[in-house]
Amino acid sequence: MSAISIDLVRKTAELSAEVTCPLPGSRKIYVTGSRPDLRVPMREVIQSPTQTHAGPEENPPIPIYDTSGPYTDPSAHIDLTRGLPEVRSAWIEERGDSEMLPGYSSAFARQRAEAPTLSWLRFPHPRRPRRAKPGCAVTQMYYARQGMITPEMEYVAIRENLRLDALRADPRYQRLLRQHPGQAFGAALPQTITPEFVRQEVARGRAIIPANINHPELEPMIIGRNFRVKINTNIGNSALSSSIAEEVEKMVWSARWGGDTLMDLSTGQHIHETREWILRNAPMPIGTVPLYQALEKVEGRPEELTWEIVRDTLIEQAEQGVDYFTLHAGVLLRYIPLTAERLTGIVSRGGSIMAKWCLAHHEENFLYTHFAEICEILRAYDVAISLGDGLRPGSIADANDAAQFAELKTLGELTKIAWAQDVQVMIEGPGHVPLQLIQANMDKELAECFEAPFYTLGPIVTDIAPGYDHLSSAIGATLIGWKGTAMLCYVTPKEHLGLPTKEDVREGIIAYRLSAHAADLAKGLPGAQLRDNALSKARFEFRWEDQFNLGLDPERARDFHDQSLPHAAHKLAHFCSMCGPQFCSMKITQDVRDLAARQEETAIAEGMRAKAREFRATGSNLYRSI
Amino acid sequence: MSAISIDLVRKTAELSAEVTCPLPGSRKIYVTGSRPDLRVPMREVIQSPTQTHAGPEENPPIPIYDTSGPYTDPSAHIDLTRGLPEVRSAWIEERGDSEMLPGYSSAFARQRAEAPTLSWLRFPHPRRPRRAKPGCAVTQMYYARQGMITPEMEYVAIRENLRLDALRADPRYQRLLRQHPGQAFGAALPQTITPEFVRQEVARGRAIIPANINHPELEPMIIGRNFRVKINTNIGNSALSSSIAEEVEKMVWSARWGGDTLMDLSTGQHIHETREWILRNAPMPIGTVPLYQALEKVEGRPEELTWEIVRDTLIEQAEQGVDYFTLHAGVLLRYIPLTAERLTGIVSRGGSIMAKWCLAHHEENFLYTHFAEICEILRAYDVAISLGDGLRPGSIADANDAAQFAELKTLGELTKIAWAQDVQVMIEGPGHVPLQLIQANMDKELAECFEAPFYTLGPIVTDIAPGYDHLSSAIGATLIGWKGTAMLCYVTPKEHLGLPTKEDVREGIIAYRLSAHAADLAKGLPGAQLRDNALSKARFEFRWEDQFNLGLDPERARDFHDQSLPHAAHKLAHFCSMCGPQFCSMKITQDVRDLAARQEETAIAEGMRAKAREFRATGSNLYRSI
């Protein structure tokens, strides 16, 4: 593994080859929308033909939702010191409702920008901040409610569809598009996602498009129960480790494996500068917990936090381009005693910061009392709000308790306040919940938060598996995703134990991509089964390369195969290492299929008898030369 | 990793230290039943005390279901060339309904026993085979129906309870025994498992105790929907790899991590001798697919299989002590054409062997036509039958199709035939099933197979994750286990790709232990939440060692922790690497709890105000010295 290097003195930066090399067997394609600058990236997996008696039979390319950004486009020129191309700038400017500011509105941001001691690590080509003109709202929700279909909305419609309409009209895909009926638990998944459908869902708050006007590099995506289930990943240096270079590399790594959004949870030094490097190079929405940085500004003492410090932090981050903020505004003073009898108290960092502040001052949570003011800030940049579940359970024992559900109800009240200001909202959920209590979480969220997108951390379904909590939580995530959760926050194998390595991040992302896809399949998302069908057909036909390439992690699939059968010839073999060359169950089906194809429907018995004779007569070796 | 060695010439054998070293923080205990030779092994995790202001507070030991056999008992003398102690011999002899045979009844077994060329690899101290006296049935089902509670039944009752009655009476466990109500989907889980309850469940076929009279080394266990969900693991050399020594080591390894039963799926040379080594050293029930060996006897040509060859194989294996046979007796001739239009045809090896035989002969499956005769053999040794799902789907696309469900109905018919002869039965299930189709599998199995224990392979819930199918299948397994499946057959990360290594086996077992436990929790199995609660309390109190030791994989948990915080002192630290020493969310709850404890219930508001003053006055550092 070659390390990334950002030479901060010479202002050059390079990503390691392992995060930028193209995905095997894939090509990047772009689907153009109603205007030439609206180009939606997708990945296509190219398949090899099936060898039949009648000659090769084509297997068509399979389109795959692509979160990896320009990094996997061989024709893209990546320069981390310049940042990604600003795909949205023209759209934002055209709307004419925002303006470039002469400088940062945040006192802290100005101070950091001017400090000469920081110049060595500052992003070298900063953007000038943009803000709504006085009196204007620049949120996607505002536009949607005005009946306006923005380029962002059209973009996500194209992105969600993955060319499904074209595939439906193409005979090569007919069989592969067969799909089981889903069970959607009240979700309403259209056969085709239109830009108008996106607009409607955003207007009623059932979906959000996190897209800060200061993050024009963003490839827009949507979060809502009537769209593909999304996954969030986290990065962040704790006080104990990490550097800016590592964080940028992790962001690209996360995009590569399928992170739809990314939260920067850094708590160490240089949060501001790290965030700038990340945002300028991030193709996905970036979320933060502004309290973490605010806490740094008061040297880690929650009781010294003030609304003014937090307010300046919100503006600082909004002008950098953060797309959504997690704010623990529902941790009310009167809920805190409800946690006293818990087995594991308050485990959310943001929740415990606010709880500590409330206790120290015996005052109501200032994020709650200033919530309308917060929304005014957010609507001027289109920062979505992710209402944090500061009182989420930290153990199976504490699941679904009074504290948790009291806070959830408050998050519903706050949702209405935010929506009144056209601010996009999602609702954070637990955490640690045994299977039989998951449904109640979803039901309550939908009812009390009016179908605002639910965004859950797992949940972990048992506490007894430290070291395997990516798995324990993927089980809960799959179930709650099926029931209607819009985005799943990933968990790595290191959860509860330590900081994830890159391999842990990959493991966590793949677990959650798998969960999200299983949920899509179960809901009956149109086209969701295509990739399963294509991969299964490749598997059945011993097209090993296609099987690897269609999988979530082609590199690992190939590596695992090669551990048993390392030779290149084995990837053409009509057997696998599990059964060896003498016998393989999949081959027999060829015989069955050949037989059935030739049978007269009215003479099945006779045909089978004849076939039996022929079968024995020919000696019927299971293996044909290829 | 030091390798195992069985020196087959000198007939010595050693296991590697990594499979026999005691589990950290644990001690082996034995609970004695109604007779002195009925000693049920359990593991207890010893916890350290909680440090409080008032001094140390005891945390009681936590009992854990123990599948590891004598290998983890430091006082046990292990000699692989002699095999494990015969814990059941006296029980079997006392019943007086079976007799020692002068030699093997199977022609093949005699031939192998006499072949001088095999003496170098033969198990050196073979048992003489035992069989029911003429006209007698020796199955646990027979005894149960006669109203007899066998030592095996009492053993599993004690084993399932894990001392729960004693714990309920012990004040130290009161808080830890709190548990959420379950959702059991028709399962009837008693508060305490009595031997009589076990008898009733076995008598009506809703549970089985696989316990061949030729496997006296077995520690009895039970499989049924009203008991703990169990997991099966597989080992087996394919033609491409593995040796006897490796297989024995894998068996012990599987026991160590939590495999409840083990299937020996070997297909290479020396199947017979390998099985003998495994059985004589196996504390868990061993299952096989006798067809695999029968196929070896006809050099891999399914069409040359005969009933006589299979019959001799059944007897051969029954007299070695195999506890359950998977037999694909439901693959009927008329069902085979139903698979022709499948995306992935027939993927079960046993299923495709029988399909090929049926096609070649155009005759009905001889396992079906000879089923009553098979049951006569099984009842003479108490071999349970696991009715194989030869037509299970091999892809999401093929789930719940006509072929699958036609076979399931036939398995129900066969269940009745087996029960008429007092033969214990379980039913194998899929495979590959998307989430929304899982419930139908369980419903049909319960209805059509009369609640005979369901034993499923996963199911995998999406096909797009080669390299992560342990995880994809653990999701389906958890869900179907919750719905009522009695045993889950594990899947390793190498599924579909290659042969699992020891680490893959561990990964697969832990994934499935996690699934089985999550299902138990969700069903509301009495006492199931104890371990979660204890671990969560340890986590909350920063008792790192206890947290590791209570987990499913203490070694990995410790290793993951140490990667971030390697120093021994950090295991006493009141912080973790995720947040670093400056802030930790769990600490704040101490403050909340202290506050709540001191508040007058009628003066909460006043108390909080007072506390707020005190809190600020003392400076309230989150960290106290320990």
Coordinates of N, CA, C and O in Angstrom, one line a residue, chain A residues 431-516:
Chain A
G431 N -28.7 2.9 16.1 CA -27.9 2.9 17.3 C -27.8 1.4 17.7 O -27.1 0.7 17.1
H432 N -28.5 1.1 18.8 CA -28.5 -0.3 19.3 C -29.9 -0.7 19.5 O -30.6 -0.1 20.4
V433 N -30.4 -1.6 18.7 CA -31.9 -2.0 18.8 C -32.0 -3.5 18.4 O -31.6 -3.9 17.4
P434 N -32.6 -4.3 19.3 CA -32.8 -5.7 18.9 C -33.8 -5.7 17.8 O -34.7 -4.8 17.7
L435 N -33.8 -6.8 17.0 CA -34.6 -6.9 15.8 C -36.1 -6.6 16.1 O -36.7 -5.9 15.3
Q436 N -36.6 -7.1 17.2 CA -38.1 -7.0 17.4 C -38.5 -5.6 17.7 O -39.7 -5.3 17.7
L437 N -37.6 -4.7 18.0 CA -37.9 -3.3 18.3 C -37.6 -2.3 17.2 O -37.8 -1.1 17.3
I438 N -37.2 -2.9 16.1 CA -36.8 -2.0 14.9 C -38.0 -1.4 14.3 O -38.0 -0.2 14.0
Q439 N -39.0 -2.2 14.1 CA -40.2 -1.7 13.4 C -40.8 -0.4 14.1 O -41.2 0.5 13.5
A440 N -40.8 -0.5 15.4 CA -41.4 0.7 16.2 C -40.6 1.9 15.9 O -41.2 3.0 15.9
N441 N -39.3 1.8 15.8 CA -38.5 3.0 15.5 C -38.9 3.6 14.1 O -39.0 4.8 14.0
M442 N -39.1 2.8 13.2 CA -39.5 3.3 11.8 C -40.9 3.9 11.9 O -41.1 5.0 11.4
D443 N -41.8 3.2 12.5 CA -43.2 3.7 12.5 C -43.2 5.0 13.2 O -43.9 5.9 12.7
K444 N -42.6 5.1 14.3 CA -42.6 6.4 15.1 C -42.0 7.5 14.3 O -42.5 8.7 14.3
E445 N -40.9 7.2 13.7 CA -40.2 8.3 12.9 C -41.1 8.8 11.8 O -41.3 10.0 11.6
L446 N -41.7 7.9 11.0 CA -42.5 8.3 9.9 C -43.7 9.1 10.4 O -44.1 10.1 9.8
A447 N -44.3 8.7 11.5 CA -45.5 9.4 12.1 C -45.1 10.7 12.7 O -45.7 11.7 12.4
E448 N -44.1 10.7 13.5 CA -43.8 11.9 14.3 C -42.9 12.9 13.6 O -42.9 14.1 14.0
C449 N -42.2 12.5 12.6 CA -41.4 13.4 11.8 C -41.9 13.5 10.4 O -41.1 14.0 9.5
F450 N -43.1 13.1 10.1 CA -43.8 13.4 8.9 C -43.1 12.9 7.6 O -43.0 13.6 6.6
E451 N -42.5 11.7 7.8 CA -41.7 11.1 6.6 C -40.5 11.8 6.2 O -39.9 11.6 5.1
A452 N -40.0 12.8 7.0 CA -38.7 13.3 6.7 C -37.7 12.1 6.7 O -37.9 11.2 7.4
P453 N -36.7 12.2 5.8 CA -35.8 11.0 5.6 C -35.2 10.6 6.9 O -34.7 11.4 7.7
F454 N -35.3 9.3 7.2 CA -34.7 8.7 8.4 C -33.2 8.3 8.1 O -33.0 7.7 7.0
Y455 N -32.4 8.5 9.0 CA -30.9 8.3 8.7 C -30.4 7.6 10.0 O -30.2 8.3 11.0
T456 N -30.2 6.3 9.9 CA -29.8 5.6 11.1 C -28.4 5.1 11.2 O -27.8 4.9 10.1
L457 N -27.9 5.0 12.4 CA -26.6 4.4 12.6 C -26.8 2.9 12.9 O -27.1 2.5 14.0
G458 N -26.6 2.1 11.9 CA -26.9 0.7 12.1 C -28.4 0.5 12.0 O -29.0 0.9 10.9
P459 N -29.1 0.0 13.0 CA -28.7 -0.3 14.3 C -28.0 -1.6 14.5 O -28.3 -2.6 13.7
I460 N -27.2 -1.7 15.5 CA -26.6 -2.9 16.0 C -27.7 -3.7 16.6 O -28.5 -3.2 17.4
V461 N -27.7 -5.0 16.3 CA -28.8 -5.9 16.8 C -28.4 -6.7 18.0 O -29.3 -7.4 18.6
T462 N -27.2 -6.7 18.4 CA -26.7 -7.4 19.6 C -25.4 -6.7 20.0 O -24.7 -6.2 19.2
D463 N -25.2 -6.7 21.3 CA -24.0 -6.1 21.8 C -22.8 -7.0 22.0 O -21.7 -6.6 22.5
I464 N -23.0 -8.3 21.7 CA -21.9 -9.2 22.1 C -20.9 -9.5 21.0 O -20.1 -10.4 21.2
A465 N -20.8 -8.6 20.1 CA -19.8 -8.9 19.0 C -18.8 -7.8 18.7 O -18.6 -7.4 17.6
P466 N -18.1 -7.3 19.7 CA -17.1 -6.3 19.4 C -16.1 -6.9 18.5 O -15.7 -8.0 18.6
G467 N -15.7 -6.1 17.5 CA -14.8 -6.6 16.4 C -15.6 -7.0 15.2 O -15.1 -7.2 14.1
Y468 N -16.9 -7.2 15.3 CA -17.8 -7.6 14.2 C -19.0 -6.6 14.2 O -20.1 -7.1 13.7
D469 N -18.9 -5.4 14.6 CA -20.1 -4.6 14.7 C -20.5 -4.0 13.4 O -21.7 -3.6 13.2
H470 N -19.6 -4.1 12.4 CA -20.1 -3.8 11.0 C -21.2 -4.7 10.6 O -22.1 -4.4 10.0
L471 N -21.0 -6.0 11.0 CA -21.9 -7.0 10.6 C -23.2 -7.0 11.5 O -24.3 -7.0 11.0
S472 N -23.0 -6.8 12.8 CA -24.1 -6.8 13.7 C -25.0 -5.6 13.3 O -26.3 -5.7 13.3
S473 N -24.4 -4.5 12.9 CA -25.2 -3.3 12.6 C -25.7 -3.4 11.1 O -26.8 -2.9 10.8
A474 N -25.0 -4.1 10.2 CA -25.5 -4.3 8.9 C -26.8 -5.0 8.9 O -27.7 -4.8 8.1
I475 N -27.0 -6.0 9.8 CA -28.2 -6.7 9.9 C -29.4 -5.8 10.3 O -30.4 -5.8 9.6
G476 N -29.1 -5.0 11.3 CA -30.2 -4.0 11.7 C -30.4 -3.0 10.6 O -31.6 -2.6 10.3
A477 N -29.3 -2.5 9.9 CA -29.5 -1.5 8.9 C -30.3 -2.1 7.7 O -31.1 -1.4 7.1
T478 N -30.1 -3.3 7.4 CA -30.8 -3.9 6.3 C -32.3 -3.9 6.6 O -33.1 -3.6 5.7
L479 N -32.6 -4.3 7.8 CA -34.0 -4.4 8.2 C -34.7 -3.1 8.2 O -35.7 -2.9 7.6
I480 N -34.0 -2.1 8.8 CA -34.6 -0.8 8.9 C -34.6 -0.1 7.5 O -35.5 0.7 7.2
G481 N -33.6 -0.4 6.7 CA -33.6 0.1 5.3 C -34.8 -0.4 4.5 O -35.5 0.4 3.8
W482 N -35.1 -1.6 4.7 CA -36.2 -2.3 4.1 C -37.5 -1.6 4.5 O -38.4 -1.3 3.7
K483 N -37.6 -1.3 5.8 CA -38.8 -0.7 6.4 C -39.0 0.7 6.0 O -40.1 1.3 6.1
G484 N -38.0 1.4 5.5 CA -38.2 2.8 5.0 C -37.1 3.8 5.3 O -37.2 5.0 5.0
T485 N -36.0 3.4 6.0 CA -35.0 4.3 6.3 C -34.3 4.7 5.0 O -34.0 3.9 4.1
A486 N -34.0 6.0 4.9 CA -33.5 6.5 3.6 C -32.0 6.4 3.5 O -31.4 6.3 2.4
M487 N -31.3 6.6 4.6 CA -29.8 6.5 4.6 C -29.3 5.8 5.8 O -29.8 6.0 6.9
L488 N -28.3 4.9 5.6 CA -27.7 4.1 6.6 C -26.3 4.6 6.9 O -25.5 4.7 6.0
C489 N -26.0 5.0 8.1 CA -24.7 5.4 8.5 C -23.8 4.2 8.8 O -24.2 3.4 9.6
Y490 N -22.7 4.0 8.1 CA -22.0 2.8 8.2 C -21.3 2.7 9.5 O -21.1 3.6 10.3
V491 N -20.9 1.5 9.8 CA -20.1 1.1 11.0 C -19.0 0.2 10.6 O -19.2 -0.6 9.7
T492 N -17.8 0.5 11.1 CA -16.7 -0.4 10.7 C -16.5 -1.5 11.8 O -17.0 -1.4 12.9
P493 N -15.6 -2.5 11.4 CA -15.3 -3.5 12.4 C -14.7 -3.0 13.7 O -14.7 -3.6 14.7
K494 N -14.1 -1.8 13.6 CA -13.4 -1.2 14.8 C -14.4 -0.5 15.7 O -14.0 0.0 16.8
E495 N -15.6 -0.4 15.4 CA -16.6 0.3 16.3 C -16.5 -0.2 17.7 O -16.4 -1.4 18.0
H496 N -16.5 0.7 18.6 CA -16.4 0.5 20.1 C -15.0 0.1 20.5 O -14.7 0.0 21.7
L497 N -14.0 0.0 19.5 CA -12.7 -0.5 19.9 C -11.6 0.4 19.5 O -10.6 0.5 20.3
G498 N -11.7 1.0 18.4 CA -10.5 1.8 18.0 C -10.8 2.5 16.7 O -12.0 2.5 16.2
L499 N -9.8 3.2 16.1 CA -10.0 3.9 14.9 C -9.9 3.0 13.6 O -8.9 2.2 13.6
P500 N -10.7 3.2 12.7 CA -10.7 2.3 11.5 C -9.5 2.6 10.6 O -9.1 3.7 10.4
T501 N -8.9 1.5 10.1 CA -7.9 1.7 9.0 C -8.6 1.7 7.7 O -9.8 1.6 7.6
K502 N -7.9 1.9 6.6 CA -8.5 1.9 5.3 C -9.2 0.6 5.0 O -10.3 0.6 4.4
E503 N -8.6 -0.5 5.4 CA -9.3 -1.8 5.2 C -10.6 -1.9 6.0 O -11.5 -2.5 5.5
D504 N -10.6 -1.3 7.2 CA -11.8 -1.4 8.0 C -12.9 -0.5 7.3 O -14.1 -0.9 7.3
V505 N -12.5 0.6 6.7 CA -13.4 1.5 6.1 C -14.0 0.7 4.9 O -15.2 0.7 4.7
R506 N -13.2 0.1 4.1 CA -13.7 -0.7 2.9 C -14.7 -1.8 3.4 O -15.7 -1.9 2.8
E507 N -14.3 -2.5 4.4 CA -15.1 -3.5 5.0 C -16.5 -3.0 5.4 O -17.5 -3.6 5.1
G508 N -16.5 -1.8 6.1 CA -17.7 -1.2 6.5 C -18.6 -0.7 5.4 O -19.8 -0.9 5.4
I509 N -17.9 -0.1 4.4 CA -18.7 0.4 3.3 C -19.3 -0.8 2.5 O -20.5 -0.7 2.1
I510 N -18.6 -1.8 2.2 CA -19.1 -2.9 1.5 C -20.3 -3.5 2.2 O -21.4 -3.9 1.7
A511 N -20.1 -3.7 3.5 CA -21.2 -4.2 4.3 C -22.5 -3.4 4.2 O -23.6 -3.9 4.0
Y512 N -22.3 -2.1 4.1 CA -23.5 -1.2 4.1 C -24.0 -1.1 2.6 O -25.2 -1.0 2.4
R513 N -23.2 -1.2 1.6 CA -23.7 -1.2 0.2 C -24.5 -2.5 0.1 O -25.6 -2.4 -0.6
L514 N -24.0 -3.5 0.6 CA -24.8 -4.8 0.6 C -26.1 -4.6 1.3 O -27.2 -5.0 0.7
S515 N -26.1 -4.0 2.4 CA -27.4 -3.8 3.2 C -28.4 -2.9 2.4 O -29.5 -3.3 2.3
A516 N -27.8 -1.9 1.9 CA -28.7 -0.9 1.2 C -29.3 -1.6 -0.1 O -30.5 -1.4 -0.4

